[in-house]
Amino acid sequence: MKTRDRILSVSLDLFNRDGIAQTSTLIIASEMGISPGNLYYHFRGKDEIITTLITELQNSLTTISNNYPNQVKDFDDYWPFMHTVMALFTHYRFLFRNLDNLNGHNPQIKRKIRTLILKLRQLSNDMLAQLITLGKLKCDNNSLPLLADNLLLVSLNWLNYQTLLDDKYSESELIRSGVLRLISMVEPYLTESAESDFYTHQDLLNELVN
């Protein structure tokens, strides 16, 4: 792996584990076993590392958004896409745990975060609109933006909420519980043709509440 890619990978691990405020470029360089000068050759500082990681996430979301219309033909196809989105959120969880602080950190990061949130908002809306087009969702034009926004609000805050309740969850458990929470919000709007072989309403309740 190239040094630049290693810096991003190690930084992401440290940001996720210890938080942004507790992770300096000196700590990143020390963790990698390189000199601070070597790190600064690739990145001018921690802020540039953060903006690069945000760009990585945006690029992944663009790929998901482009693939979604061709790969989702039924409601059961919606599950893996929700899983992919929540897995991305979990992979870059330092961002979603620090949105407020990062938003006021510097103008470039603030613009990056705003662009990210707007992209996520559009993706949430487009995913639901596709289900309506397929006849799997009953939702009028007035309710659709609100449902999309509510799904995004839960997505952005789910990790913080769940880890505050119990910080022993594995990454896979966090992803699954987040997806189930989102599915439970969409489920009341489903048409009869969207009934799934993988769950019932009671299955969702049992897993989410217990």
Tab-separated table of C-alpha atoms in Angstrom:
chain	number	residue	atom	x	y	z
A	1	MET	CA	0.000	0.000	0.000
A	2	LYS	CA	1.297	3.455	-0.890
A	3	THR	CA	2.258	5.769	1.977
A	4	ARG	CA	-0.556	8.189	1.160
A	5	ASP	CA	-3.145	5.411	1.278
A	6	ARG	CA	-1.670	4.085	4.519
A	7	ILE	CA	-1.944	7.548	6.085
A	8	LEU	CA	-5.630	7.685	5.192
A	9	SER	CA	-6.263	4.151	6.455
A	10	VAL	CA	-4.442	4.641	9.774
A	11	SER	CA	-6.009	8.076	10.272
A	12	LEU	CA	-9.490	6.642	9.715
A	13	ASP	CA	-8.861	3.875	12.267
A	14	LEU	CA	-7.555	6.365	14.838
A	15	PHE	CA	-10.352	8.882	14.233
A	16	ASN	CA	-12.940	6.118	14.625
A	17	ARG	CA	-11.297	4.659	17.728
A	18	ASP	CA	-10.081	7.711	19.629
A	19	GLY	CA	-11.887	10.662	18.053
A	20	ILE	CA	-10.638	13.552	15.965
A	21	ALA	CA	-9.645	15.857	18.830
A	22	GLN	CA	-7.478	13.156	20.437
A	23	THR	CA	-5.697	12.255	17.183
A	24	SER	CA	-2.896	14.533	16.023
A	25	THR	CA	-0.703	14.226	12.941
A	26	LEU	CA	2.151	13.355	15.301
A	27	ILE	CA	0.122	10.419	16.676
A	28	ILE	CA	-0.766	9.311	13.142
A	29	ALA	CA	2.877	9.412	12.058
A	30	SER	CA	3.966	7.575	15.210
A	31	GLU	CA	1.320	4.883	14.679
A	32	MET	CA	2.634	4.377	11.160
A	33	GLY	CA	6.285	4.438	12.113
A	34	ILE	CA	7.083	7.346	9.797
A	35	SER	CA	8.389	10.838	10.450
A	36	PRO	CA	5.983	13.812	10.709
A	37	GLY	CA	7.825	15.279	7.726
A	38	ASN	CA	6.947	12.248	5.631
A	39	LEU	CA	3.287	12.649	6.575
A	40	TYR	CA	3.345	16.372	5.722
A	41	TYR	CA	4.843	15.531	2.339
A	42	HIS	CA	1.510	13.879	1.484
A	43	PHE	CA	-0.930	15.984	3.543
A	44	ARG	CA	-0.560	19.532	4.844
A	45	GLY	CA	-2.272	18.618	8.096
A	46	LYS	CA	-5.139	16.827	9.786
A	47	ASP	CA	-7.788	18.956	8.086
A	48	GLU	CA	-6.618	17.856	4.643
A	49	ILE	CA	-6.761	14.218	5.763
A	50	ILE	CA	-10.331	14.755	6.972
A	51	THR	CA	-11.455	16.421	3.732
A	52	THR	CA	-9.890	13.592	1.723
A	53	LEU	CA	-11.776	10.987	3.776
A	54	ILE	CA	-15.034	12.906	3.235
A	55	THR	CA	-14.327	12.882	-0.509
A	56	GLU	CA	-13.779	9.106	-0.354
A	57	LEU	CA	-17.189	8.687	1.245
A	58	GLN	CA	-18.821	10.983	-1.326
A	59	ASN	CA	-17.322	8.960	-4.162
A	60	SER	CA	-18.636	5.720	-2.649
A	61	LEU	CA	-22.104	7.255	-2.297
A	62	THR	CA	-22.019	8.396	-5.928
A	63	THR	CA	-21.304	4.810	-7.011
A	64	ILE	CA	-24.195	3.528	-4.881
A	65	SER	CA	-26.529	6.188	-6.245
A	66	ASN	CA	-25.619	5.381	-9.849
A	67	ASN	CA	-26.116	1.622	-9.360
A	68	TYR	CA	-29.342	1.814	-7.371
A	69	PRO	CA	-31.926	2.189	-10.199
A	70	ASN	CA	-30.542	-0.789	-12.123
A	71	GLN	CA	-30.137	-3.132	-9.161
A	72	VAL	CA	-33.295	-2.507	-7.125
A	73	LYS	CA	-36.316	-4.144	-8.758
A	74	ASP	CA	-38.151	-5.274	-5.619
A	75	PHE	CA	-38.295	-4.298	-1.964
A	76	ASP	CA	-36.058	-7.200	-1.011
A	77	ASP	CA	-33.384	-5.604	-3.212
A	78	TYR	CA	-33.652	-2.489	-1.022
A	79	TRP	CA	-32.171	-4.327	1.964
A	80	PRO	CA	-28.636	-4.845	0.618
A	81	PHE	CA	-28.471	-1.223	-0.483
A	82	MET	CA	-29.503	-0.021	2.966
A	83	HIS	CA	-26.896	-2.377	4.403
A	84	THR	CA	-24.236	-0.901	2.100
A	85	VAL	CA	-25.142	2.657	3.122
A	86	MET	CA	-25.116	1.842	6.848
A	87	ALA	CA	-21.838	-0.037	6.433
A	88	LEU	CA	-20.341	3.117	4.899
A	89	PHE	CA	-21.673	5.193	7.784
A	90	THR	CA	-20.103	2.750	10.218
A	91	HIS	CA	-16.803	2.673	8.310
A	92	TYR	CA	-16.598	6.485	8.428
A	93	ARG	CA	-18.320	6.790	11.796
A	94	PHE	CA	-15.954	9.473	13.103
A	95	LEU	CA	-17.664	11.905	10.697
A	96	PHE	CA	-21.150	11.217	11.966
A	97	ARG	CA	-20.055	11.341	15.592
A	98	ASN	CA	-18.502	14.773	15.058
A	99	LEU	CA	-20.757	16.507	12.531
A	100	ASP	CA	-21.415	19.565	14.691
A	101	ASN	CA	-17.771	20.069	15.621
A	102	LEU	CA	-16.516	19.460	12.098
A	103	ASN	CA	-19.128	21.806	10.654
A	104	GLY	CA	-17.574	24.662	12.612
A	105	HIS	CA	-13.993	23.488	12.169
A	106	ASN	CA	-12.985	25.344	9.027
A	107	PRO	CA	-14.802	26.678	5.926
A	108	GLN	CA	-13.539	23.951	3.577
A	109	ILE	CA	-14.671	21.119	5.839
A	110	LYS	CA	-17.985	22.905	6.414
A	111	ARG	CA	-18.595	23.042	2.641
A	112	LYS	CA	-17.594	19.398	2.293
A	113	ILE	CA	-20.031	18.322	5.006
A	114	ARG	CA	-22.879	20.353	3.542
A	115	THR	CA	-22.275	18.763	0.119
A	116	LEU	CA	-22.184	15.320	1.763
A	117	ILE	CA	-25.473	15.845	3.614
A	118	LEU	CA	-27.189	17.160	0.479
A	119	LYS	CA	-25.966	14.106	-1.464
A	120	LEU	CA	-27.282	11.799	1.259
A	121	ARG	CA	-30.596	13.646	1.278
A	122	GLN	CA	-30.958	13.242	-2.490
A	123	LEU	CA	-29.972	9.566	-2.272
A	124	SER	CA	-32.581	8.922	0.432
A	125	ASN	CA	-35.252	10.603	-1.692
A	126	ASP	CA	-34.214	8.797	-4.892
A	127	MET	CA	-34.222	5.384	-3.215
A	128	LEU	CA	-37.790	5.876	-2.001
A	129	ALA	CA	-38.914	7.329	-5.351
A	130	GLN	CA	-37.604	4.194	-7.081
A	131	LEU	CA	-39.716	2.005	-4.786
A	132	ILE	CA	-42.778	4.125	-5.617
A	133	THR	CA	-42.075	3.749	-9.349
A	134	LEU	CA	-41.838	-0.027	-8.867
A	135	GLY	CA	-45.203	-0.033	-7.080
A	136	LYS	CA	-43.648	-1.177	-3.791
A	137	LEU	CA	-44.304	1.981	-1.784
A	138	LYS	CA	-47.427	4.111	-1.226
A	139	CYS	CA	-46.273	7.643	-0.492
A	140	ASP	CA	-47.624	10.914	-1.933
A	141	ASN	CA	-45.486	13.803	-3.129
A	142	ASN	CA	-45.950	15.702	0.130
A	143	SER	CA	-44.988	12.793	2.382
A	144	LEU	CA	-42.008	11.548	0.371
A	145	PRO	CA	-39.540	14.360	1.273
A	146	LEU	CA	-40.468	14.099	4.951
A	147	LEU	CA	-39.991	10.328	5.031
A	148	ALA	CA	-36.675	10.672	3.178
A	149	ASP	CA	-35.494	13.310	5.655
A	150	ASN	CA	-36.561	11.211	8.644
A	151	LEU	CA	-34.664	8.208	7.281
A	152	LEU	CA	-31.582	10.385	6.871
A	153	LEU	CA	-31.925	11.848	10.376
A	154	VAL	CA	-32.024	8.366	11.880
A	155	SER	CA	-29.096	7.251	9.706
A	156	LEU	CA	-26.955	10.200	10.795
A	157	ASN	CA	-27.668	9.772	14.487
A	158	TRP	CA	-28.113	6.032	14.846
A	159	LEU	CA	-24.492	5.188	15.677
A	160	ASN	CA	-24.288	7.781	18.431
A	161	TYR	CA	-27.579	6.650	19.922
A	162	GLN	CA	-26.797	2.937	19.802
A	163	THR	CA	-23.279	3.238	21.219
A	164	LEU	CA	-24.537	5.476	24.030
A	165	LEU	CA	-26.950	2.701	24.980
A	166	ASP	CA	-24.345	-0.040	24.668
A	167	ASP	CA	-20.788	0.374	23.393
A	168	LYS	CA	-20.247	-3.405	23.182
A	169	TYR	CA	-21.976	-3.814	19.818
A	170	SER	CA	-19.858	-5.270	17.042
A	171	GLU	CA	-19.706	-3.431	13.731
A	172	SER	CA	-21.949	-6.005	12.049
A	173	GLU	CA	-24.509	-5.715	14.869
A	174	LEU	CA	-24.520	-1.928	14.552
A	175	ILE	CA	-25.092	-2.147	10.816
A	176	ARG	CA	-27.908	-4.691	11.116
A	177	SER	CA	-29.713	-2.823	13.880
A	178	GLY	CA	-29.461	0.409	11.884
A	179	VAL	CA	-30.889	-1.215	8.760
A	180	LEU	CA	-33.755	-2.768	10.707
A	181	ARG	CA	-34.572	0.593	12.256
A	182	LEU	CA	-34.773	2.187	8.801
A	183	ILE	CA	-36.835	-0.684	7.384
A	184	SER	CA	-39.290	-0.293	10.270
A	185	MET	CA	-39.840	3.324	9.221
A	186	VAL	CA	-40.483	2.395	5.587
A	187	GLU	CA	-42.638	-0.649	6.318
A	188	PRO	CA	-45.945	1.209	7.004
A	189	TYR	CA	-45.805	2.638	3.472
A	190	LEU	CA	-45.266	-0.676	1.668
A	191	THR	CA	-47.788	-2.072	-0.788
A	192	GLU	CA	-48.976	-5.677	-0.660
A	193	SER	CA	-46.644	-6.590	-3.522
A	194	ALA	CA	-43.667	-5.543	-1.386
A	195	GLU	CA	-44.218	-8.180	1.295
A	196	SER	CA	-40.910	-9.832	2.102
A	197	ASP	CA	-40.016	-13.482	2.537
A	198	PHE	CA	-37.240	-12.418	4.910
A	199	TYR	CA	-39.250	-10.806	7.692
A	200	THR	CA	-42.668	-9.968	9.068
A	201	HIS	CA	-43.764	-6.892	10.983
A	202	GLN	CA	-43.534	-8.902	14.188
A	203	ASP	CA	-39.993	-10.024	13.328
A	204	LEU	CA	-38.950	-6.382	13.097
A	205	LEU	CA	-40.588	-5.529	16.402
A	206	ASN	CA	-39.070	-8.526	18.177
A	207	GLU	CA	-35.527	-7.741	17.057
A	208	LEU	CA	-35.709	-3.973	17.551
A	209	VAL	CA	-37.397	-3.977	20.943
A	210	ASN	CA	-35.642	-6.973	22.544
